[in-house]
Coordinates of C-alpha atoms and ligand atoms in Angstrom, one line a residue:
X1 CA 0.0 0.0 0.0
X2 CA 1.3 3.3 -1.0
X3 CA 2.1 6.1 1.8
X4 CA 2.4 9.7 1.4
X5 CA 3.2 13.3 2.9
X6 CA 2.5 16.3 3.5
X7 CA 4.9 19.4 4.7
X8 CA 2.6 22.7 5.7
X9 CA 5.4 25.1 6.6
X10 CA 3.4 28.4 8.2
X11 CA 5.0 31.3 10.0
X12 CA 4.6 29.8 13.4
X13 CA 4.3 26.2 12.9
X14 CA 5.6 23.4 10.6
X15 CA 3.7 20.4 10.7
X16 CA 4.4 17.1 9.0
X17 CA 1.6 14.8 8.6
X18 CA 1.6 10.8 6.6
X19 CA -1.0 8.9 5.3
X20 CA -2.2 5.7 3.6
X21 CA -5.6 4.6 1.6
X22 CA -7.7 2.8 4.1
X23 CA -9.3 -0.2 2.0
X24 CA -12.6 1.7 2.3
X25 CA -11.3 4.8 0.6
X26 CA -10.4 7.1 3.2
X27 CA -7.4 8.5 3.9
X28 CA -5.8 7.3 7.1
X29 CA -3.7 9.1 8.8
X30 CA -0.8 7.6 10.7
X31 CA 1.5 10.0 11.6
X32 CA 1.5 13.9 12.4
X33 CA 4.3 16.0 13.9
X34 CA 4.0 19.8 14.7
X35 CA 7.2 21.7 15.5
X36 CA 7.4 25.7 16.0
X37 CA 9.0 27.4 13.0
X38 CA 11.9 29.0 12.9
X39 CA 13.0 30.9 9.7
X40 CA 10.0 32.0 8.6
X41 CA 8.6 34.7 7.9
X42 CA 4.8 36.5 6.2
X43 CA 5.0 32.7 4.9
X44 CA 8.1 32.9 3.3
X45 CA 11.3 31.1 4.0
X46 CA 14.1 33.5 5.3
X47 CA 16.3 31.2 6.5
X48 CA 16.4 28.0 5.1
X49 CA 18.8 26.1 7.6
X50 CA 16.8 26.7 10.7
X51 CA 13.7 26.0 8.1
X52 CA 15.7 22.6 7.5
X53 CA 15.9 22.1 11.4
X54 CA 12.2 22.9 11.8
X55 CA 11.2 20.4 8.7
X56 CA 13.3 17.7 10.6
X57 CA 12.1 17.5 14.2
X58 CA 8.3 17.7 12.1
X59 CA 9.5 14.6 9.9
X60 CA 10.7 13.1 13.0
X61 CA 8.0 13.2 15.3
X62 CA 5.7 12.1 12.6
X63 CA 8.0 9.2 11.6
X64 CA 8.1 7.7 15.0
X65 CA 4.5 7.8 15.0
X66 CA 3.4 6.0 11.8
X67 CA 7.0 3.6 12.0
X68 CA 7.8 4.9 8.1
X69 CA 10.2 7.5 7.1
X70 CA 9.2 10.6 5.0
X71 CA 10.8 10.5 1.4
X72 CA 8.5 12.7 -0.2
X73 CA 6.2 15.7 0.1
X74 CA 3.4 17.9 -1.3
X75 CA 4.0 21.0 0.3
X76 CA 2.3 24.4 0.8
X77 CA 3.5 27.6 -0.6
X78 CA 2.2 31.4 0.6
X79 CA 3.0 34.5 0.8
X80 CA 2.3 37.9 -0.8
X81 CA 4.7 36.8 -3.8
X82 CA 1.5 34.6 -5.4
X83 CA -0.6 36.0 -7.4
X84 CA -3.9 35.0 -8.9
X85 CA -6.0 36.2 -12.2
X86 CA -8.2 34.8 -14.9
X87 CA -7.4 34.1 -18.2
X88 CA -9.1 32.1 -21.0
X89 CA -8.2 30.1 -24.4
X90 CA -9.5 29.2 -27.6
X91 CA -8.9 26.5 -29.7
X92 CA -10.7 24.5 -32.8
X93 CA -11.6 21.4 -32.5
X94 CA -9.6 19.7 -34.2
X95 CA -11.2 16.1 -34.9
X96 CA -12.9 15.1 -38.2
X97 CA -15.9 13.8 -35.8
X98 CA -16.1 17.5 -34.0
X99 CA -15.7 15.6 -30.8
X100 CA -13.7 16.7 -27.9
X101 CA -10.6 15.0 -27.2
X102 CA -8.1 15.3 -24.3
X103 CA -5.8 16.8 -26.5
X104 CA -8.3 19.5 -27.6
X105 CA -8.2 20.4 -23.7
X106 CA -4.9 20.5 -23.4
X107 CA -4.1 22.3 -26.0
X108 CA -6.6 25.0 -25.1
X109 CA -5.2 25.4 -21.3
X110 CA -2.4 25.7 -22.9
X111 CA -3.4 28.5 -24.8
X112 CA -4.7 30.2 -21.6
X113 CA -1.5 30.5 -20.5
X114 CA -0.7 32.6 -22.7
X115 CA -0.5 35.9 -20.0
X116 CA 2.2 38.6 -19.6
X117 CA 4.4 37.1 -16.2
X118 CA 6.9 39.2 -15.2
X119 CA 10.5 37.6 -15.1
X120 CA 10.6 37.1 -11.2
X121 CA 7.5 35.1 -11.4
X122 CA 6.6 31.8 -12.4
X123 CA 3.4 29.9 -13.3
X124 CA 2.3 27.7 -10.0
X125 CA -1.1 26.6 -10.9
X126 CA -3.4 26.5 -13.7
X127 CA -7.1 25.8 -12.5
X128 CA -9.5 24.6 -14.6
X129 CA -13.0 26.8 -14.2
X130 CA -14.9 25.8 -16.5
X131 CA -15.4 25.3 -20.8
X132 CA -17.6 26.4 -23.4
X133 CA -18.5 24.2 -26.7
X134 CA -19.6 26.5 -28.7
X135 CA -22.3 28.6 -27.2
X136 CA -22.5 26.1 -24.5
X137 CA -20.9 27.2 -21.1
X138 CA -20.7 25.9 -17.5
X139 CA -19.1 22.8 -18.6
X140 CA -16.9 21.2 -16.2
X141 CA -16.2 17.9 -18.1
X142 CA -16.2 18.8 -22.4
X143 CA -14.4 15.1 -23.4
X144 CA -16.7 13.4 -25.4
X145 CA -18.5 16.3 -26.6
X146 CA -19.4 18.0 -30.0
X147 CA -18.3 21.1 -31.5
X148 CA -15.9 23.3 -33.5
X149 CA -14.9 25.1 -30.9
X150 CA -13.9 24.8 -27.6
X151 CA -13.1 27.5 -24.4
X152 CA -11.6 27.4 -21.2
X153 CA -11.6 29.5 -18.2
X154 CA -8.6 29.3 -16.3
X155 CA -7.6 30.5 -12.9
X156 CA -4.0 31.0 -13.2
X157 CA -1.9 31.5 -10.1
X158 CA 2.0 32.8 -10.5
X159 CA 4.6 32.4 -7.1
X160 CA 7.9 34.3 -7.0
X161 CA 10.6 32.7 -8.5
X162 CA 12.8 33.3 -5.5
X163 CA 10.5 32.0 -2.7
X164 CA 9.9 29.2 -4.9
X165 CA 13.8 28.0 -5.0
X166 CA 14.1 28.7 -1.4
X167 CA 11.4 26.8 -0.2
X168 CA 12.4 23.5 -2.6
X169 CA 15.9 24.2 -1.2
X170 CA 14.8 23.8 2.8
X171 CA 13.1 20.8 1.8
X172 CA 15.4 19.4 -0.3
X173 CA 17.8 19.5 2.5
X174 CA 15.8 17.7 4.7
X175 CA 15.8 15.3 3.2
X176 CA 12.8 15.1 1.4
X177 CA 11.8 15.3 -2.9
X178 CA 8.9 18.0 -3.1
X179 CA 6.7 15.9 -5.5
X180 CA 4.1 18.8 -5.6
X181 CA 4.0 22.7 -4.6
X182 CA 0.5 24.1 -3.5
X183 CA -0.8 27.0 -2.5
X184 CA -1.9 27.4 0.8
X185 CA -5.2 28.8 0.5
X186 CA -5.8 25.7 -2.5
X187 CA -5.3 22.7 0.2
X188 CA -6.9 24.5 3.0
X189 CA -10.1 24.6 1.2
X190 CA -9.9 21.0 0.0
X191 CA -9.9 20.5 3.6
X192 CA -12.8 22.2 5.0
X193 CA -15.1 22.8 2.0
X194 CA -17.9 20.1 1.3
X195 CA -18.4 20.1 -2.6
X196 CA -22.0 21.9 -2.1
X197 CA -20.0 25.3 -0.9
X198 CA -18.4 25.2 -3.6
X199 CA -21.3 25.4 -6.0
X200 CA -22.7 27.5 -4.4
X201 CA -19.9 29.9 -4.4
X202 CA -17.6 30.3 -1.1
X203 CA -14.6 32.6 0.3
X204 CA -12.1 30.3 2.4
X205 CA -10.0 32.7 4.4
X206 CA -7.3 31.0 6.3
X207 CA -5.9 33.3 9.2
X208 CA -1.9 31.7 10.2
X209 CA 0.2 33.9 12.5
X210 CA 2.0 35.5 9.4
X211 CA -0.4 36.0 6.8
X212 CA -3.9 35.3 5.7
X213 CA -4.9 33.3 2.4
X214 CA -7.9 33.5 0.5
X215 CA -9.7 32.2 -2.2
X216 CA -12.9 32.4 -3.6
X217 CA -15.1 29.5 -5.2
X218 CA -17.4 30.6 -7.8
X219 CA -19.8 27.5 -9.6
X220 CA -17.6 24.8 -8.3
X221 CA -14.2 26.4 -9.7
X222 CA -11.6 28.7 -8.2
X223 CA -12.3 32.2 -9.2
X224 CA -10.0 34.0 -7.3
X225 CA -6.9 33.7 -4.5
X226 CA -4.7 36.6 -2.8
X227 CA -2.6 36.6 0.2
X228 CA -2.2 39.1 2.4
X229 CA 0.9 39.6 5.0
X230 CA -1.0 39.9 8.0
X231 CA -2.2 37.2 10.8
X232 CA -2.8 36.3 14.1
X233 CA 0.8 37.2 15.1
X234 CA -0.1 40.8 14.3
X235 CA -2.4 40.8 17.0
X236 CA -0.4 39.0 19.2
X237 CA 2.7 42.4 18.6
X238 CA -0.2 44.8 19.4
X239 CA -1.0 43.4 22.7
X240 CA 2.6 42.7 23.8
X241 CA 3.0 46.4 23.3
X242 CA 0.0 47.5 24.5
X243 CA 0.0 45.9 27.8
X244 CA 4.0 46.1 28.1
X245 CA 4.5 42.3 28.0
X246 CA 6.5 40.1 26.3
X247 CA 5.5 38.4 22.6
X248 CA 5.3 35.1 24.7
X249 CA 2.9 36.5 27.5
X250 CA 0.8 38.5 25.2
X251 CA 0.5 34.8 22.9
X252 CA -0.9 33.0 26.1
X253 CA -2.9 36.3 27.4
X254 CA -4.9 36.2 23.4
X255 CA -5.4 32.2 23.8
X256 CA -6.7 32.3 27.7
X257 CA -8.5 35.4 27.9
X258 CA -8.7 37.2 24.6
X259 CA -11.1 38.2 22.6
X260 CA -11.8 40.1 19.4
X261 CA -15.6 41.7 20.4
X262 CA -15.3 44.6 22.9
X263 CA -19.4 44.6 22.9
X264 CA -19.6 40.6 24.0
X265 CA -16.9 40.9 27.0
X266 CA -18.0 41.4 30.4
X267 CA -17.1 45.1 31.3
X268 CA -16.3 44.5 34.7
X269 CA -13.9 41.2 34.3
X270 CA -10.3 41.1 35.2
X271 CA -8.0 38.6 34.2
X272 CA -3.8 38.6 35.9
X273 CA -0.9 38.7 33.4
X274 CA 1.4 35.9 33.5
X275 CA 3.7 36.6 36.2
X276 CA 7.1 38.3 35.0
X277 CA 10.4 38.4 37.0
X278 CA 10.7 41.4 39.1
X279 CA 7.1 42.7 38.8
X280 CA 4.1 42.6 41.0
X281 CA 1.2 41.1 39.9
X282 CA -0.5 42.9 37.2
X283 CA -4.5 42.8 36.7
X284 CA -6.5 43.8 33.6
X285 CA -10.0 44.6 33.0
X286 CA -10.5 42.3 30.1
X287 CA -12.4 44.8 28.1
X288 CA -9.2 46.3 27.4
X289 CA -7.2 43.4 26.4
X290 CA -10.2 43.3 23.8
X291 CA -10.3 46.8 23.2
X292 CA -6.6 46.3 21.6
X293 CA -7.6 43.3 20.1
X294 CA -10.8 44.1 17.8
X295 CA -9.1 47.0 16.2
X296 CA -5.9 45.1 14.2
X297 CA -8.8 42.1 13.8
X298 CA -11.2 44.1 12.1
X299 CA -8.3 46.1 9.9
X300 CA -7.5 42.4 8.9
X301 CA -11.0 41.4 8.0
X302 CA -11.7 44.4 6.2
X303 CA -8.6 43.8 3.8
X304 CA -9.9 40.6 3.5
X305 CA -13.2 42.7 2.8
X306 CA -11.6 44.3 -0.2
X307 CA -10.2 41.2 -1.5
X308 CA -13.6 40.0 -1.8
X309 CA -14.9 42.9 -3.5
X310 CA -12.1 42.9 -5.8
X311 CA -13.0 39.8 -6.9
X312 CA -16.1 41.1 -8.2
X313 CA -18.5 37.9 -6.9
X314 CA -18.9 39.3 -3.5
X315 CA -22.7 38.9 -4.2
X316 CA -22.5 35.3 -5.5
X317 CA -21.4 33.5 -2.4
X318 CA -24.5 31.7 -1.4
X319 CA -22.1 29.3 0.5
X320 CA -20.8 32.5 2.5
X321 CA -17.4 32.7 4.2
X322 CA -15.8 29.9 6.6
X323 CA -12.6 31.1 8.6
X324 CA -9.9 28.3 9.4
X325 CA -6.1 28.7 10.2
X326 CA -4.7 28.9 14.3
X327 CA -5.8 33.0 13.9
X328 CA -9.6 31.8 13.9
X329 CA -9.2 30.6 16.8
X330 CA -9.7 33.9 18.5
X331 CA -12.9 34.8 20.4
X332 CA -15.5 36.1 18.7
X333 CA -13.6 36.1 15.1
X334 CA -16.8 34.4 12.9
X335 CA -19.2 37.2 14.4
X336 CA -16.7 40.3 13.9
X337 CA -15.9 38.6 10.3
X338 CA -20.1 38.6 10.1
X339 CA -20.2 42.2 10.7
X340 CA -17.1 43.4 9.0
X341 CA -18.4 40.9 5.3
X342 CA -22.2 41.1 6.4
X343 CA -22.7 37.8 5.4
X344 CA -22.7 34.6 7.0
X345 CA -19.3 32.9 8.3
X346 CA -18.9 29.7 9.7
X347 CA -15.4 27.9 11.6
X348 CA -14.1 25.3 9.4
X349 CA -12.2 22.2 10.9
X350 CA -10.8 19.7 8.7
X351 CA -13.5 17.4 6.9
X352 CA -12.7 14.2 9.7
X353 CA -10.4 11.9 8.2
X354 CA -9.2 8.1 9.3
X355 CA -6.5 6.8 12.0
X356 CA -5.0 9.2 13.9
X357 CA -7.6 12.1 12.5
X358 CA -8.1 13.3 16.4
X359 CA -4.5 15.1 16.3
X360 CA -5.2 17.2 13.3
X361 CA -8.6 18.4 14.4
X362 CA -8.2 21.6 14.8
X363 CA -8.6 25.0 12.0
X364 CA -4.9 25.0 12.2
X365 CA -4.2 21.8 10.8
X366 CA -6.4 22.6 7.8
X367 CA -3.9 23.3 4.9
X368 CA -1.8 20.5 6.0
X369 CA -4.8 18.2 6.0
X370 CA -5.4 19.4 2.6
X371 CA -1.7 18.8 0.9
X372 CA -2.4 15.5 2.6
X373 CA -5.6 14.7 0.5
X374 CA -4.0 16.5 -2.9
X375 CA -1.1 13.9 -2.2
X376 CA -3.4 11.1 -1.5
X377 CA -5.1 11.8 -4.6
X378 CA -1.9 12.5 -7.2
X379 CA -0.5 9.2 -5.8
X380 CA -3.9 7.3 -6.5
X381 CA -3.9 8.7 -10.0
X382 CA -0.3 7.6 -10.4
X383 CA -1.6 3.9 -9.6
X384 CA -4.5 3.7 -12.4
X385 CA -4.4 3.7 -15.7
X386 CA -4.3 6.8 -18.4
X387 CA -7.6 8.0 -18.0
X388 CA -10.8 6.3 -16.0
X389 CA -13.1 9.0 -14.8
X390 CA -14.1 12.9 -15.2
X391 CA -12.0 13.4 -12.2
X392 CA -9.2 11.4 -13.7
X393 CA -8.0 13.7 -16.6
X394 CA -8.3 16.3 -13.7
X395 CA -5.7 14.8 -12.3
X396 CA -4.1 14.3 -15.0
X397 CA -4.7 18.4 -16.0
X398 CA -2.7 19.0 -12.8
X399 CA 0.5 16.7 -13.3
X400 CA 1.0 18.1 -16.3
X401 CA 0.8 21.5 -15.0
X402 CA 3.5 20.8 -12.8
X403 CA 5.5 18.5 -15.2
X404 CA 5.7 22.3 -16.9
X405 CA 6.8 24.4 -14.2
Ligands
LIG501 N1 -6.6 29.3 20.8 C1 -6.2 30.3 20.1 N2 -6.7 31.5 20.3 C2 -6.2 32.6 19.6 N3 -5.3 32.5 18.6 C3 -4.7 31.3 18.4 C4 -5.2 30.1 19.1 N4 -4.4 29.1 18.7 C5 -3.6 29.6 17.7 N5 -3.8 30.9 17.6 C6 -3.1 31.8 16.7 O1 -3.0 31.2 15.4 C7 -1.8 31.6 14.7 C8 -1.1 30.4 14.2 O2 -1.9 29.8 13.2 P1 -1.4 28.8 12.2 O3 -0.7 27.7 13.0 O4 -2.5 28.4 11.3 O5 -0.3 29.7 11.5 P2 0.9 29.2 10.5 O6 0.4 28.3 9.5 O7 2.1 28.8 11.3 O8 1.3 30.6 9.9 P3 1.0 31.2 8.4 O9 -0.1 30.4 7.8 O10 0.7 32.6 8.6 O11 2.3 31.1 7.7 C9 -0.9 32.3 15.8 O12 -1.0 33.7 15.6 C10 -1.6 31.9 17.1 O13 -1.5 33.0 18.0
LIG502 MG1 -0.6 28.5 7.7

């Protein structure tokens, strides 16, 4: 039975988790390690040997758990470096019969690929949307059917050149092949969404320590992704300097007593700081811990706000908005993220999974749940023949995308 990896290496946390195929289908997992991360930052790899040393105690801890060593990886890539826009192609059909082939839909992603990139930047992902036979659009699926000419709607996403060598070089160096790079916002959805939300048009926003990802499904296709350098850790600075307290203090103070809604906290509670060398005890009314809080919450959500409206299908998302990363977490973050959208927002854990699922049940296990799933799937693909379902030239779509990159 064939095993595989995933690396999600955030701002805060790297975490390492390993699978199998159950016999019933579902991914099982068997191993998961989590280790603090050192060396990055908004995302991005700074410093790849501490990135190296972060990778490996990850990969260990995992590896004692499941009894099987880590040889390769999908892994996750952020940062404000990716960007995402829409682009279509056009091609004839080319077969005497008029009927769609494979190679008619390759050839016309191809041709949607055709988009200026400037020279730093390189293409990461090309996402199928959807096709048009002739006048007929909304197609998810066009092999097999007739007409002279064929469309395709593509959601391209472009990563920087740089962060992309850096990151392949940390995990390269510990030890592990990077069989597939994906975006961060691109697992975590695959993680929390059910199919429905994304037919009926959703906005994942995935809230780390360093940045926040988001992406927006539009008719069960990505419509569009942007990353913005800003996360829970933001909040975290605000209230270290706010209350005169250390990065580590103010961390525990925003997980025990924080909150992100002045309005909902009880005016009159006080909460103590953790005790600091050589300083009395300190108490807080915990109205003001919040009253630091909301602002640099709501300054996040409302850029995530933007983002949404930028995208122009603001107003199409039936399926409304589900918050997931460590940073939703926070008190009160779905109903300031209601007020700041005004729309509906739900938490999203990770869809539950097999064996060891319990240890990666949380919102910040979501994109590493996710890379876990895209690896389950490319290394089921890999197993069957050429081509045996709708989902399988899918697959296919995406292999060769990265064969390209
Ligand atoms: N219980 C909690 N309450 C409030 N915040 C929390 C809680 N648990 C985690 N966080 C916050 O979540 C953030 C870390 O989330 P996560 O682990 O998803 O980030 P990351 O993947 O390491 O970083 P990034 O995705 O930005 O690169 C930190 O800012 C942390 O303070
Ligand atoms: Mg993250």
């Amino acid at each position: 039975m064939k095993e595989f990896a995933s690396i999600d290496i955030g701002t805060s946390y790297t975490r390492v988790l390993m699978g199998r195929m159950g016999d019933d289908g579902v991914i099982q997992i068997n191993g998961a390690g989590v280790s603090p991360s050192q060396g990055v930052r908004n995302g991005g790899v700074v410093n790849i040997e501490q990135t190296v040393q972060s990778i490996q105690t990850a990969a260990r801890e995992a590896e004692l758990m499941s009894g099987l060593v880590v040889e390769e990886a999908v892994v996750n890539i952020t940062g404000k470096h990716l960007k995402g826009e829409n682009s279509r192609g056009v091609v004839a059909v080319t077969n005497r019969d008029r009927v769609v082939t494979e190679s008619d839909v390759l050839r016309v992603i191809e041709g949607a690929q055709n988009i200026r990139i400037p020279a730093d930047q390189e293409i990461l992902h090309v996402l199928s949307r959807e096709f048009v036979v002739d006048d007929q659009s909304g197609i998810r699926d066009p092999i097999g059917m007739t007409g002279v000419r064929l469309e395709s709607e593509v959601h391209i996403v472009t990563a920087g050149k740089t962060a992309l060598t850096n990151l392949r070089k940390a995990v390269n160096a510990a030890g592990i092949r990077v069989t597939n790079l994906v975006m961060s916002s691109l697992a975590s959805s695959e993680a929390v969404l059910t199919s429905g939300e994304k037919d009926l048009g959703v906005a994942v926003v995935d809230i780390g320590s360093g940045v926040t990802d988001i992406i927006v499904y539009v008719d069960g296709g990505v419509f569009s992704s942007a990353t913005l350098p800003w996360g829970g850790s933001h909040v975290t600075q605000d209230l270290s300097f706010g209350l005169k307290i250390p990065m580590e203090a103010a961390e525990l103070v925003k997980r025990n007593s924080g909150c992100v809604q002045i309005a909902a906290v009880d005016p009159i509670e006080k909460i103590e700081l953790p005790a600091m060398s050589g300083r009395p005890p300190r108490w807080v009314l915990r109205q003001e811990i919040a009253a630091i809080m909301e602002p640099r919450m709501r300054e996040i959500f409302e850029l995530v706000d933007q983002e949404l409206m930028r995208s122009g299908k603001k107003n199409a998302l039936s399926g409304g908005v589900v918050i997931t990363g460590g940073g939703s977490r926070v008190e009160g973050a779905a109903s300031l993220a209601e007020e700041v959208f005004s729309m509906a927002v739900r938490k999203g854990n990770p869809l539950p999974l097999g064996g060891f699922f319990d240890r990666v049940d949380g919102p910040e296990f979501a994109t590493s749940v996710g890379l876990l799933i895209g690896a389950a799937q490319s290394t089921d693909t890999a197993r069957k023949a050429p081509r045996e379902s709708g989902s399988g030239w899918m697959q296919k779509l995406r292999s060769w995308v990265s064969e390209n990159l």
